[in-house]
Short mmCIF file of C-alpha atoms in Angstrom, two decimals:
data_model
loop_
_atom_site.label_atom_id
_atom_site.label_comp_id
_atom_site.label_asym_id
_atom_site.label_seq_id
_atom_site.Cartn_x
_atom_site.Cartn_y
_atom_site.Cartn_z
CA MET H 1 77.65 62.19 -139.07
CA LYS H 2 81.20 60.92 -139.34
CA HIS H 3 83.31 60.72 -142.25
CA PHE H 4 87.88 59.24 -148.44
CA VAL H 5 88.83 60.00 -151.73
CA TRP H 6 92.09 61.97 -151.37
CA THR H 7 92.84 64.56 -154.01
CA ALA H 8 95.48 67.20 -154.62
CA PRO H 9 93.72 70.02 -152.73
CA LEU H 10 93.81 67.88 -149.60
CA ALA H 11 97.58 67.93 -149.35
CA LEU H 12 97.43 70.22 -146.35
CA LEU H 13 94.88 67.89 -144.76
CA THR H 14 96.92 64.72 -145.04
CA VAL H 15 96.16 61.90 -142.68
CA LEU H 16 97.69 62.56 -139.29
CA SER H 17 99.55 59.39 -138.47
CA LEU H 18 100.49 58.97 -134.84
CA ALA H 19 101.75 55.42 -134.93
CA GLY H 20 104.97 54.79 -133.02
CA CYS H 21 107.47 52.18 -134.02
CA GLY H 22 108.11 50.10 -130.88
CA SER H 23 109.15 46.51 -130.82
CA ALA H 24 106.85 43.52 -130.73
CA ALA H 25 107.85 43.00 -127.10
CA GLY H 26 106.94 46.62 -126.33
CA HIS H 27 103.48 46.06 -127.81
CA THR H 28 102.71 43.30 -125.33
CA THR H 29 104.03 44.97 -122.18
CA ASN H 30 100.69 46.55 -121.31
CA LYS H 31 98.49 44.25 -123.39
CA ASN H 32 95.79 43.96 -120.72
CA ARG H 33 95.73 47.65 -119.82
CA THR H 34 92.51 49.55 -120.50
CA LEU H 35 92.72 52.46 -122.93
CA ASN H 36 90.83 55.42 -121.47
CA VAL H 37 89.27 57.95 -123.86
CA THR H 38 86.64 60.68 -123.75
CA LEU H 39 83.65 61.72 -125.84
CA ALA H 40 82.40 65.32 -125.94
CA SER H 41 78.77 64.51 -125.20
CA GLU H 42 76.25 61.71 -124.82
CA PRO H 43 75.31 59.48 -127.77
CA ALA H 44 71.63 59.34 -128.70
CA THR H 45 71.57 55.77 -130.05
CA ALA H 46 73.61 52.70 -130.97
CA ASP H 47 71.23 51.92 -133.86
CA PRO H 48 73.02 52.57 -137.20
CA ASN H 49 69.63 53.00 -138.89
CA LYS H 50 68.82 55.96 -136.66
CA ASP H 51 72.03 57.77 -135.77
CA THR H 52 72.36 61.34 -137.00
CA ASP H 53 74.68 62.82 -134.35
CA THR H 54 78.46 62.60 -134.17
CA ASN H 55 78.54 60.99 -130.73
CA SER H 56 76.29 58.12 -131.78
CA ALA H 57 78.34 57.78 -134.95
CA SER H 58 81.48 57.47 -132.81
CA VAL H 59 80.01 54.56 -130.84
CA ILE H 60 78.84 52.81 -134.01
CA TYR H 61 82.19 53.41 -135.73
CA GLN H 62 84.02 51.46 -133.01
CA THR H 63 81.52 48.61 -132.68
CA MET H 64 80.13 47.99 -136.18
CA GLU H 65 81.57 47.08 -139.57
CA GLY H 66 80.02 47.33 -143.02
CA LEU H 67 80.89 45.61 -146.27
CA TYR H 68 83.85 47.98 -146.50
CA THR H 69 85.88 49.62 -143.76
CA TYR H 70 88.96 51.86 -143.42
CA ASN H 71 92.53 50.72 -142.97
CA LYS H 72 95.20 52.43 -140.87
CA ALA H 73 95.76 54.99 -143.61
CA ASN H 74 92.02 55.75 -143.81
CA LYS H 75 91.69 54.13 -147.24
CA ILE H 76 88.63 52.03 -148.09
CA VAL H 77 89.27 48.29 -147.89
CA ALA H 78 87.12 45.17 -147.64
CA GLY H 79 85.36 44.69 -144.31
CA VAL H 80 82.61 42.07 -144.12
CA ALA H 81 82.90 41.73 -147.91
CA THR H 82 85.72 39.69 -149.39
CA LYS H 83 86.81 42.55 -151.66
CA VAL H 84 85.96 46.03 -152.91
CA VAL H 85 83.86 45.27 -155.97
CA THR H 86 83.52 46.92 -159.37
CA PRO H 87 79.87 47.71 -160.16
CA THR H 88 78.16 46.49 -163.32
CA ASN H 89 75.12 47.75 -165.25
CA HIS H 90 76.67 51.20 -165.79
CA GLY H 91 77.48 51.62 -162.11
CA LYS H 92 74.04 50.62 -160.87
CA THR H 93 74.53 47.01 -159.73
CA TYR H 94 76.85 45.94 -156.90
CA THR H 95 77.26 42.26 -156.05
CA PHE H 96 79.16 41.39 -152.88
CA THR H 97 80.44 38.15 -151.40
CA LEU H 98 80.61 38.08 -147.59
CA LYS H 99 83.48 36.64 -145.60
CA GLN H 100 82.73 33.16 -144.27
CA ASN H 101 84.22 34.10 -140.86
CA ALA H 102 82.38 37.43 -140.40
CA LYS H 103 80.47 37.08 -137.13
CA TRP H 104 78.41 39.04 -134.65
CA ALA H 105 79.64 39.59 -131.11
CA ASN H 106 77.20 36.86 -129.97
CA GLY H 107 78.94 34.35 -132.26
CA GLN H 108 76.23 34.26 -134.93
CA ARG H 109 77.29 34.54 -138.56
CA VAL H 110 76.87 37.84 -140.41
CA THR H 111 74.69 37.02 -143.39
CA ALA H 112 73.51 38.79 -146.51
CA GLN H 113 70.05 38.83 -144.92
CA ASP H 114 71.42 40.97 -142.07
CA PHE H 115 72.23 43.71 -144.59
CA VAL H 116 68.80 43.30 -146.20
CA THR H 117 67.16 43.56 -142.78
CA SER H 118 69.08 46.73 -142.00
CA LEU H 119 68.58 48.63 -145.24
CA GLN H 120 64.92 47.68 -145.62
CA ARG H 121 64.29 48.72 -142.03
CA MET H 122 66.08 52.02 -142.59
CA ALA H 123 64.06 52.78 -145.73
CA ASP H 124 60.73 51.82 -144.13
CA PRO H 125 58.96 55.05 -143.06
CA LYS H 126 57.66 53.25 -139.96
CA THR H 127 61.23 53.16 -138.62
CA LYS H 128 61.40 56.95 -138.75
CA ALA H 129 65.08 56.81 -139.69
CA GLN H 130 65.93 60.48 -139.85
CA TYR H 131 68.77 60.02 -142.31
CA ALA H 132 67.15 57.42 -144.55
CA SER H 133 67.99 59.65 -147.51
CA VAL H 134 71.46 58.02 -147.66
CA LEU H 135 69.55 55.22 -149.41
CA SER H 136 68.00 57.54 -151.98
CA ALA H 137 69.92 56.03 -154.91
CA PHE H 138 68.57 52.53 -154.25
CA LYS H 139 65.93 51.24 -156.64
CA ASN H 140 62.36 51.96 -155.39
CA TYR H 141 63.57 54.04 -152.42
CA ALA H 142 61.22 56.96 -153.11
CA ALA H 143 58.18 54.69 -153.43
CA VAL H 144 59.10 52.85 -150.21
CA GLN H 145 59.44 56.15 -148.35
CA LYS H 146 56.06 57.29 -149.64
CA GLY H 147 54.48 54.01 -148.61
CA THR H 148 53.36 53.11 -152.11
CA LEU H 149 55.71 50.09 -152.15
CA PRO H 150 56.69 47.86 -149.22
CA ALA H 151 60.26 48.00 -147.89
CA SER H 152 60.80 44.52 -149.34
CA LYS H 153 60.89 46.16 -152.80
CA LEU H 154 63.99 48.23 -151.99
CA GLY H 155 66.90 47.45 -154.30
CA VAL H 156 68.73 45.14 -151.90
CA LYS H 157 68.61 41.34 -152.10
CA ALA H 158 70.20 38.35 -150.42
CA LEU H 159 71.13 36.00 -153.27
CA SER H 160 72.38 33.45 -150.73
CA THR H 161 73.81 33.39 -147.21
CA THR H 162 76.99 35.07 -148.44
CA LYS H 163 75.86 36.77 -151.68
CA LEU H 164 74.37 40.26 -151.50
CA GLN H 165 73.22 42.53 -154.31
CA PHE H 166 72.41 46.24 -154.44
CA GLN H 167 70.36 47.64 -157.33
CA LEU H 168 70.59 51.41 -157.76
CA SER H 169 68.42 53.71 -159.84
CA LYS H 170 71.50 55.72 -160.82
CA ALA H 171 75.28 55.56 -160.44
CA VAL H 172 76.67 57.40 -157.39
CA PRO H 173 80.24 58.79 -157.56
CA TYR H 174 80.88 58.39 -153.82
CA PHE H 175 78.98 55.13 -153.32
CA ASN H 176 81.94 53.23 -151.82
CA ASP H 177 82.09 55.79 -149.01
CA LEU H 178 78.45 55.09 -148.18
CA VAL H 179 79.07 51.35 -148.25
CA ALA H 180 81.88 51.84 -145.73
CA SER H 181 80.24 54.34 -143.43
CA LYS H 182 76.43 54.09 -143.58
CA TYR H 183 75.25 50.69 -144.83
CA TYR H 184 75.81 48.59 -141.73
CA PRO H 185 74.17 45.21 -141.17
CA LEU H 186 71.79 44.55 -138.28
CA ASN H 187 71.51 41.27 -136.43
CA THR H 188 68.16 40.08 -137.78
CA ALA H 189 67.21 38.09 -134.65
CA ALA H 190 68.00 41.05 -132.37
CA VAL H 191 65.93 43.44 -134.47
CA LYS H 192 62.97 41.07 -134.33
CA LYS H 193 63.39 40.77 -130.57
CA TYR H 194 63.79 44.46 -129.66
CA GLY H 195 61.93 46.22 -132.48
CA GLN H 196 61.96 50.00 -132.14
CA LYS H 197 63.93 49.69 -128.89
CA TYR H 198 66.89 48.21 -130.74
CA GLY H 199 69.99 50.33 -130.10
CA THR H 200 68.59 52.17 -127.07
CA SER H 201 71.18 50.52 -124.82
CA ALA H 202 74.11 48.14 -125.01
CA ALA H 203 71.87 45.31 -123.83
CA LYS H 204 69.56 45.91 -126.80
CA SER H 205 72.35 46.12 -129.38
CA VAL H 206 74.55 43.58 -131.15
CA GLY H 207 77.75 44.65 -132.89
CA ASN H 208 79.86 42.92 -135.52
CA GLY H 209 82.93 45.15 -135.34
CA PRO H 210 86.25 44.86 -133.50
CA TYR H 211 84.61 45.85 -130.20
CA LYS H 212 81.29 45.15 -128.54
CA LEU H 213 79.46 47.85 -126.62
CA VAL H 214 79.23 47.13 -122.89
CA GLY H 215 77.64 49.08 -120.05
CA TRP H 216 75.83 51.82 -121.93
CA THR H 217 72.31 52.14 -120.51
CA GLY H 218 71.16 54.79 -122.95
CA SER H 219 71.66 57.69 -120.56
CA ASN H 220 74.86 57.12 -118.57
CA ALA H 221 78.15 58.95 -119.11
CA THR H 222 80.61 56.01 -119.06
CA TRP H 223 80.76 52.68 -120.89
CA HIS H 224 83.25 50.26 -122.42
CA TYR H 225 84.27 48.87 -125.78
CA VAL H 226 85.37 45.28 -125.15
CA LYS H 227 87.26 43.28 -127.76
CA ASN H 228 84.90 41.12 -129.80
CA PRO H 229 86.49 37.64 -129.84
CA HIS H 230 84.29 36.67 -132.80
CA TYR H 231 85.45 39.56 -135.01
CA TRP H 232 87.01 38.11 -138.18
CA ASN H 233 90.21 40.14 -137.66
CA ALA H 234 90.29 39.87 -133.85
CA LYS H 235 93.89 38.69 -133.80
CA GLU H 236 94.99 42.15 -134.98
CA VAL H 237 93.06 44.01 -132.24
CA GLN H 238 95.68 44.60 -129.56
CA ILE H 239 93.86 46.64 -126.92
CA LYS H 240 91.19 44.49 -125.32
CA ARG H 241 89.25 47.13 -123.41
CA VAL H 242 88.50 50.81 -124.02
CA LYS H 243 86.74 52.90 -121.39
CA VAL H 244 84.78 55.89 -122.66
CA ALA H 245 83.79 58.80 -120.42
CA VAL H 246 81.67 61.76 -121.53
CA THR H 247 83.74 64.82 -120.63
CA LYS H 248 82.29 68.17 -121.64
CA ASP H 249 84.67 70.51 -119.82
CA VAL H 250 88.06 71.03 -121.47
CA ASN H 251 89.89 71.65 -118.19
CA THR H 252 88.55 68.42 -116.75
CA ALA H 253 89.64 66.58 -119.88
CA ALA H 254 93.12 68.09 -119.75
CA ASN H 255 93.54 67.28 -116.06
CA LEU H 256 92.46 63.69 -116.62
CA PHE H 257 95.04 63.44 -119.38
CA LYS H 258 97.85 64.97 -117.32
CA SER H 259 97.21 62.47 -114.53
CA ASP H 260 97.21 59.62 -117.10
CA LYS H 261 93.59 58.78 -116.27
CA VAL H 262 92.79 59.15 -119.97
CA GLN H 263 95.13 58.60 -122.91
CA GLU H 264 93.13 60.27 -125.68
CA THR H 265 90.90 63.30 -125.27
CA THR H 266 89.65 66.30 -127.20
CA VAL H 267 90.67 69.81 -126.09
CA THR H 268 89.61 73.17 -127.44
CA GLY H 269 90.21 76.92 -127.65
CA GLU H 270 92.24 78.47 -124.89
CA TYR H 271 93.91 75.21 -123.92
CA VAL H 272 95.09 74.63 -127.51
CA ARG H 273 96.49 78.15 -127.77
CA ALA H 274 98.26 77.98 -124.41
CA ASN H 275 99.75 74.56 -125.11
CA SER H 276 100.53 74.77 -128.82
CA LYS H 277 104.06 73.39 -128.31
CA ASP H 278 102.93 70.39 -126.26
CA ALA H 279 104.21 67.23 -127.99
CA SER H 280 101.02 65.43 -126.91
CA LEU H 281 98.80 67.90 -128.80
CA HIS H 282 97.76 66.97 -132.35
CA THR H 283 95.28 68.90 -134.52
CA HIS H 284 93.51 68.19 -137.79
CA LEU H 285 90.69 69.80 -139.77
CA THR H 286 87.48 67.80 -139.87
CA GLY H 287 84.98 67.14 -142.65
CA ARG H 288 82.39 69.24 -140.89
CA LEU H 289 80.73 72.65 -140.96
CA ASN H 290 79.16 74.32 -137.96
CA TYR H 291 76.17 76.52 -138.64
CA LEU H 292 73.77 79.04 -137.27
CA TYR H 293 70.32 77.89 -138.41
CA VAL H 294 67.44 80.37 -138.58
CA ASN H 295 64.10 78.60 -138.31
CA SER H 296 61.81 79.18 -141.28
CA ARG H 297 58.96 77.44 -139.45
CA LYS H 298 58.67 80.30 -136.95
CA THR H 299 56.97 83.55 -137.92
CA ALA H 300 59.56 85.68 -136.10
CA THR H 301 62.50 84.06 -137.89
CA ASN H 302 61.08 83.28 -141.34
CA SER H 303 62.84 86.19 -143.00
CA GLU H 304 65.68 86.50 -145.50
CA ASN H 305 66.38 90.00 -144.16
CA LEU H 306 66.97 88.51 -140.72
CA ARG H 307 69.27 85.81 -142.09
CA GLN H 308 71.24 88.36 -144.11
CA ALA H 309 71.58 90.69 -141.12
CA ILE H 310 72.81 87.95 -138.79
CA SER H 311 75.26 86.53 -141.34
CA ALA H 312 76.82 89.90 -142.15
CA VAL H 313 77.23 90.85 -138.50
CA ILE H 314 79.37 87.78 -137.75
CA ASP H 315 83.12 88.13 -138.15
CA ARG H 316 84.01 84.50 -138.86
CA GLN H 317 87.75 85.23 -138.84
CA GLN H 318 87.46 86.67 -135.35
CA LEU H 319 85.31 83.74 -134.30
CA THR H 320 87.96 81.18 -135.28
CA ASN H 321 91.08 83.16 -134.34
CA LYS H 322 89.96 84.76 -131.09
CA VAL H 323 87.11 82.65 -129.72
CA LEU H 324 87.88 79.10 -130.81
CA GLN H 325 91.68 79.43 -131.17
CA ASP H 326 92.04 75.77 -132.13
CA GLY H 327 92.92 75.80 -135.83
CA SER H 328 89.30 75.93 -137.05
CA LYS H 329 88.80 77.82 -140.31
CA PRO H 330 86.12 80.42 -141.21
CA ALA H 331 83.43 79.10 -143.53
CA LEU H 332 83.68 80.61 -147.01
CA SER H 333 80.44 79.15 -148.30
CA ALA H 334 78.24 76.06 -147.83
CA VAL H 335 81.12 73.77 -148.85
CA PRO H 336 84.09 73.21 -146.49
CA GLN H 337 87.72 73.18 -147.56
CA GLY H 338 88.94 69.88 -148.97
CA ASP H 339 85.44 68.54 -149.60
CA GLN H 340 85.42 68.43 -153.39
CA ALA H 341 87.92 69.08 -156.17
CA ASN H 342 87.32 70.37 -159.68
CA PRO H 343 87.59 67.19 -161.81
CA LYS H 344 89.44 69.10 -164.55
CA THR H 345 91.83 71.37 -162.64
CA GLY H 346 92.01 69.73 -159.21
CA GLN H 347 91.21 73.06 -157.52
CA ASP H 348 89.33 72.92 -154.24
CA MET H 349 85.68 73.98 -154.67
CA ALA H 350 85.65 76.05 -151.47
CA LYS H 351 88.56 78.14 -152.74
CA GLU H 352 87.25 78.31 -156.30
CA VAL H 353 83.90 79.66 -155.09
CA GLY H 354 85.63 82.12 -152.75
CA ASN H 355 84.33 83.92 -149.67
CA LEU H 356 80.56 84.30 -149.96
CA LEU H 357 80.16 85.14 -146.25
CA PRO H 358 81.81 88.55 -145.76
CA HIS H 359 81.72 90.49 -142.49
CA ASP H 360 79.93 93.80 -143.14
CA VAL H 361 78.33 95.55 -140.17
CA ALA H 362 76.89 98.40 -142.27
CA GLN H 363 75.16 95.92 -144.54
CA ALA H 364 73.94 93.99 -141.50
CA LYS H 365 72.32 97.11 -140.09
CA THR H 366 70.60 97.80 -143.41
CA TYR H 367 69.10 94.31 -143.50
CA TRP H 368 68.14 94.59 -139.83
CA ALA H 369 66.23 97.80 -140.52
CA LYS H 370 64.36 96.02 -143.32
CA TYR H 371 63.54 93.16 -140.97
CA LEU H 372 62.15 95.50 -138.32
CA LYS H 373 60.06 97.30 -140.96
CA GLU H 374 58.60 94.07 -142.36
CA THR H 375 57.68 92.83 -138.87
CA GLY H 376 56.49 96.21 -137.59
CA LYS H 377 58.64 95.86 -134.47
CA THR H 378 61.27 97.98 -132.76
CA LYS H 379 62.39 95.37 -130.24
CA VAL H 380 62.86 91.64 -130.81
CA THR H 381 63.91 88.82 -128.50
CA LEU H 382 65.27 85.62 -130.05
CA ASN H 383 66.54 82.46 -128.40
CA LEU H 384 69.79 80.78 -129.42
CA LEU H 385 69.99 77.01 -128.84
CA THR H 386 73.41 75.38 -128.30
CA ASP H 387 75.03 72.25 -126.92
CA ASP H 388 76.21 72.51 -123.32
CA THR H 389 79.83 71.91 -124.36
CA ASP H 390 82.62 74.39 -123.66
CA ASP H 391 83.06 75.29 -127.35
CA ASP H 392 79.37 75.76 -128.12
CA LYS H 393 78.80 77.93 -125.08
CA LYS H 394 81.73 80.17 -126.05
CA VAL H 395 80.55 80.47 -129.63
CA GLY H 396 77.01 81.15 -128.41
CA THR H 397 78.23 83.94 -126.14
CA TYR H 398 80.20 85.49 -129.00
CA LEU H 399 77.23 85.38 -131.39
CA GLN H 400 74.95 86.83 -128.73
CA SER H 401 77.38 89.70 -128.11
CA GLU H 402 77.88 90.59 -131.79
CA MET H 403 74.18 90.52 -132.60
CA GLU H 404 73.10 92.57 -129.60
CA LYS H 405 75.94 95.08 -130.06
CA ASN H 406 75.26 95.78 -133.74
CA LEU H 407 71.56 95.09 -134.29
CA LYS H 408 69.68 97.75 -132.30
CA GLY H 409 66.61 96.45 -130.51
CA LEU H 410 67.66 92.80 -130.59
CA THR H 411 67.94 90.75 -127.41
CA VAL H 412 69.38 87.24 -127.69
CA THR H 413 68.82 84.70 -124.93
CA THR H 414 70.79 81.45 -124.92
CA THR H 415 69.82 77.89 -124.01
CA ALA H 416 72.58 75.27 -123.60
CA ILE H 417 71.43 71.66 -123.34
CA PRO H 418 72.96 68.15 -123.63
CA HIS H 419 73.68 67.01 -127.17
CA ALA H 420 71.04 64.26 -127.35
CA GLN H 421 68.34 66.72 -126.24
CA HIS H 422 69.66 69.26 -128.75
CA VAL H 423 69.37 66.73 -131.60
CA ALA H 424 65.77 65.99 -130.60
CA ARG H 425 64.95 69.70 -130.78
CA ASP H 426 66.69 69.95 -134.17
CA PHE H 427 64.28 67.42 -135.62
CA ALA H 428 61.26 68.80 -133.78
CA GLY H 429 62.03 72.29 -135.08
CA THR H 430 61.65 73.76 -131.59
CA PHE H 431 64.16 76.58 -131.90
CA GLU H 432 64.51 80.08 -133.30
CA LEU H 433 68.29 80.32 -133.74
CA ASN H 434 70.25 77.11 -133.55
CA LEU H 435 74.01 76.53 -133.30
CA THR H 436 74.49 73.11 -134.86
CA GLY H 437 76.74 71.30 -137.31
CA TRP H 438 77.03 68.58 -139.94
CA SER H 439 79.77 66.00 -140.39
CA THR H 440 79.81 64.30 -143.75
CA ASN H 441 80.49 60.68 -144.62
CA TRP H 442 81.90 61.37 -148.07
CA LEU H 443 83.86 64.04 -149.87
CA ASP H 444 81.22 65.53 -152.13
CA ALA H 445 79.54 68.93 -151.90
CA SER H 446 76.07 67.47 -152.38
CA ASP H 447 75.91 66.28 -148.77
CA TYR H 448 76.19 69.82 -147.41
CA LEU H 449 74.08 71.43 -150.13
CA ASN H 450 71.27 68.91 -149.65
CA LEU H 451 70.89 70.08 -146.04
CA ALA H 452 68.80 72.91 -147.47
CA ALA H 453 66.83 70.80 -149.95
CA LYS H 454 63.06 70.45 -149.83
CA GLY H 455 61.96 67.22 -148.16
CA ASN H 456 65.35 66.38 -146.68
CA THR H 457 64.73 64.99 -143.19
CA VAL H 458 67.81 66.85 -141.93
CA ASN H 459 66.73 70.21 -143.36
CA PHE H 460 66.19 71.46 -139.82
CA THR H 461 65.28 75.03 -140.81
CA ASN H 462 62.42 73.84 -143.07
CA TRP H 463 63.66 76.43 -145.58
CA ASN H 464 62.29 75.80 -149.08
CA ASP H 465 63.27 77.55 -152.30
CA SER H 466 62.10 76.31 -155.71
CA THR H 467 65.05 77.87 -157.57
CA TYR H 468 67.52 76.15 -155.26
CA ASN H 469 65.73 72.82 -155.47
CA GLN H 470 65.90 72.97 -159.26
CA LEU H 471 69.64 73.70 -159.16
CA LEU H 472 70.16 70.58 -157.05
CA ALA H 473 67.95 68.51 -159.35
CA THR H 474 70.01 69.63 -162.35
CA ALA H 475 73.26 68.61 -160.65
CA ASP H 476 71.74 65.30 -159.65
CA GLY H 477 71.26 64.35 -163.28
CA GLN H 478 74.81 65.18 -164.32
CA THR H 479 78.30 63.73 -163.98
CA GLY H 480 81.88 64.97 -164.06
CA LEU H 481 82.65 68.63 -164.69
CA ALA H 482 79.05 69.52 -165.52
CA ARG H 483 77.89 68.20 -162.15
CA TYR H 484 80.72 70.03 -160.38
CA LYS H 485 79.76 73.35 -161.99
CA SER H 486 76.08 72.85 -161.13
CA LEU H 487 76.93 72.12 -157.49
CA MET H 488 79.07 75.24 -157.43
CA LYS H 489 76.16 77.25 -158.86
CA ALA H 490 73.86 75.86 -156.17
CA ASP H 491 76.39 76.82 -153.50
CA LYS H 492 76.55 80.39 -154.77
CA TYR H 493 72.77 80.71 -154.90
CA LEU H 494 72.27 79.25 -151.42
CA MET H 495 74.75 81.72 -149.97
CA SER H 496 73.26 84.67 -151.89
CA VAL H 497 69.94 84.18 -150.09
CA LYS H 498 71.47 82.74 -146.90
CA GLY H 499 69.27 79.64 -146.76
CA TYR H 500 71.39 78.68 -143.80
CA LEU H 501 74.43 80.36 -142.23
CA PRO H 502 77.73 78.42 -142.24
CA LEU H 503 80.08 79.65 -139.51
CA TYR H 504 83.28 77.62 -139.45
CA GLN H 505 84.99 74.37 -140.35
CA PRO H 506 86.10 72.84 -137.04
CA SER H 507 89.57 71.64 -136.31
CA GLU H 508 89.82 68.86 -133.80
CA ALA H 509 92.62 68.97 -131.25
CA LYS H 510 93.56 65.77 -129.46
CA LEU H 511 95.80 65.09 -126.51
CA ILE H 512 97.33 61.67 -127.14
CA SER H 513 99.54 59.80 -124.73
CA SER H 514 103.06 59.02 -125.88
CA LYS H 515 102.45 55.53 -124.50
CA VAL H 516 99.87 54.81 -127.22
CA GLY H 517 100.49 54.22 -130.92
CA GLY H 518 98.32 53.45 -133.90
CA LEU H 519 95.79 56.27 -133.60
CA HIS H 520 95.15 57.76 -137.06
CA TYR H 521 92.84 60.67 -137.97
CA SER H 522 91.68 62.13 -141.27
CA LEU H 523 89.42 64.84 -142.62
CA LEU H 524 86.47 62.52 -142.12
CA ASN H 525 87.41 59.82 -139.62
CA GLU H 526 88.06 59.53 -135.95
CA ALA H 527 90.75 57.09 -134.84
CA GLN H 528 89.74 53.43 -134.89
CA TYR H 529 90.80 51.88 -131.59
CA GLN H 530 91.23 48.51 -133.28
CA TYR H 531 94.53 49.85 -134.65
CA ALA H 532 95.76 51.24 -131.33
CA TYR H 533 98.44 49.58 -129.21
CA TRP H 534 100.44 50.21 -126.08
CA LYS H 535 104.02 51.06 -126.99
#
């Protein structure tokens, strides 16, 4: 999930601005040239109600727009709404006015009802939206999810064609981030026409953003973003066509870039280290943590001793410095660097909590012995599930080596599969060990901590701890410094029992052509191609 509130601890993570100056004449020289970019793996859907993976989020980010959006500096500004509004009713009521000229790519007007259609559909359990919990603050959400109230009772209402109102059950500190990144409209007519198949291909999707999705069949590896002539700010979109190609191998990506067949691509590890002085190479930390999940649904892996042994055997510093070599940082706890600041001191939570994930082989062996005793086994074989990307396969190999080398009697097999298939297995719980990750949409520790909460649809491990759940519930009812301290307490508890195992905070390295300007990245956001231009 992709991902605004900038605070002092984020100084080292300032927005990477790659815009060139260039004259107006220079901007029009190549105005009809296609911008060629890559994506690390296949998207699973173009349906904003159902996306949970970063690749789907990338497609939606370029082709959809919510009430709010992000400007060139990655600050929240009005999108479909006429302005960023101030809530009333103690932060629980938001009333928006929609732009008169906000339109879908098919020329139809974006209406308040389109937002109602989307959010009610997302909350409806029949939709099986796996990240419906982003609506949890809306009035009646819990009852709608349980089926005791119809989706029509969700706290969202079209007051007129252009007037929209949200009713929340409580104030949410990061609500504007959700409005910008998760609460997209859906074309009501298209949803009625395609039903559950909406978003399964470009032909069954309708966007309202700067680009429309063209040529994606739901399984192919190349497609286009084509300028949406009906977009309200279309006159500012300079590049008319963007071609996207799924490119999993870093050497292939680099070679495509060197031959100018792509102008923006992601590179990793060895390439980044070998080309650190390349002027085309730009890196930035992301609002993401990558994890090793241990499945609590499986008898063989439902063990705190196993989780403790695996966590302690991993040298996260070695993993980032020697294996990844791309600027990624070792995880210190369940909260990444730059995610949340102490409201009183401004200190970064990750640094205030400190390193709760030390490398200690002796301790790992002690926990491993306890695990073998509790299971009555001397030899154990566990499978590690990963994406089939270059990075994931390297990390998987490293984890396999460290576990087998230090935990006597353990054999680790690895299974690398395409991202969309991996996501499906995440939700199905068909794994023992799982190398996965989470990208947030807002800078607040609760998003990462809730990944281990009871009942969360993205709690892939199915781990459940009453003490931890109570800590989260306490934080949920607080504000300000009290809430911050409760979240920090939950973080410390989660790491003490290793509910899940954070590994590292990824850094993203991009090769960007000197011919292209206007590509801006932040802790949470990819570049928006609507701001790109040919120099």
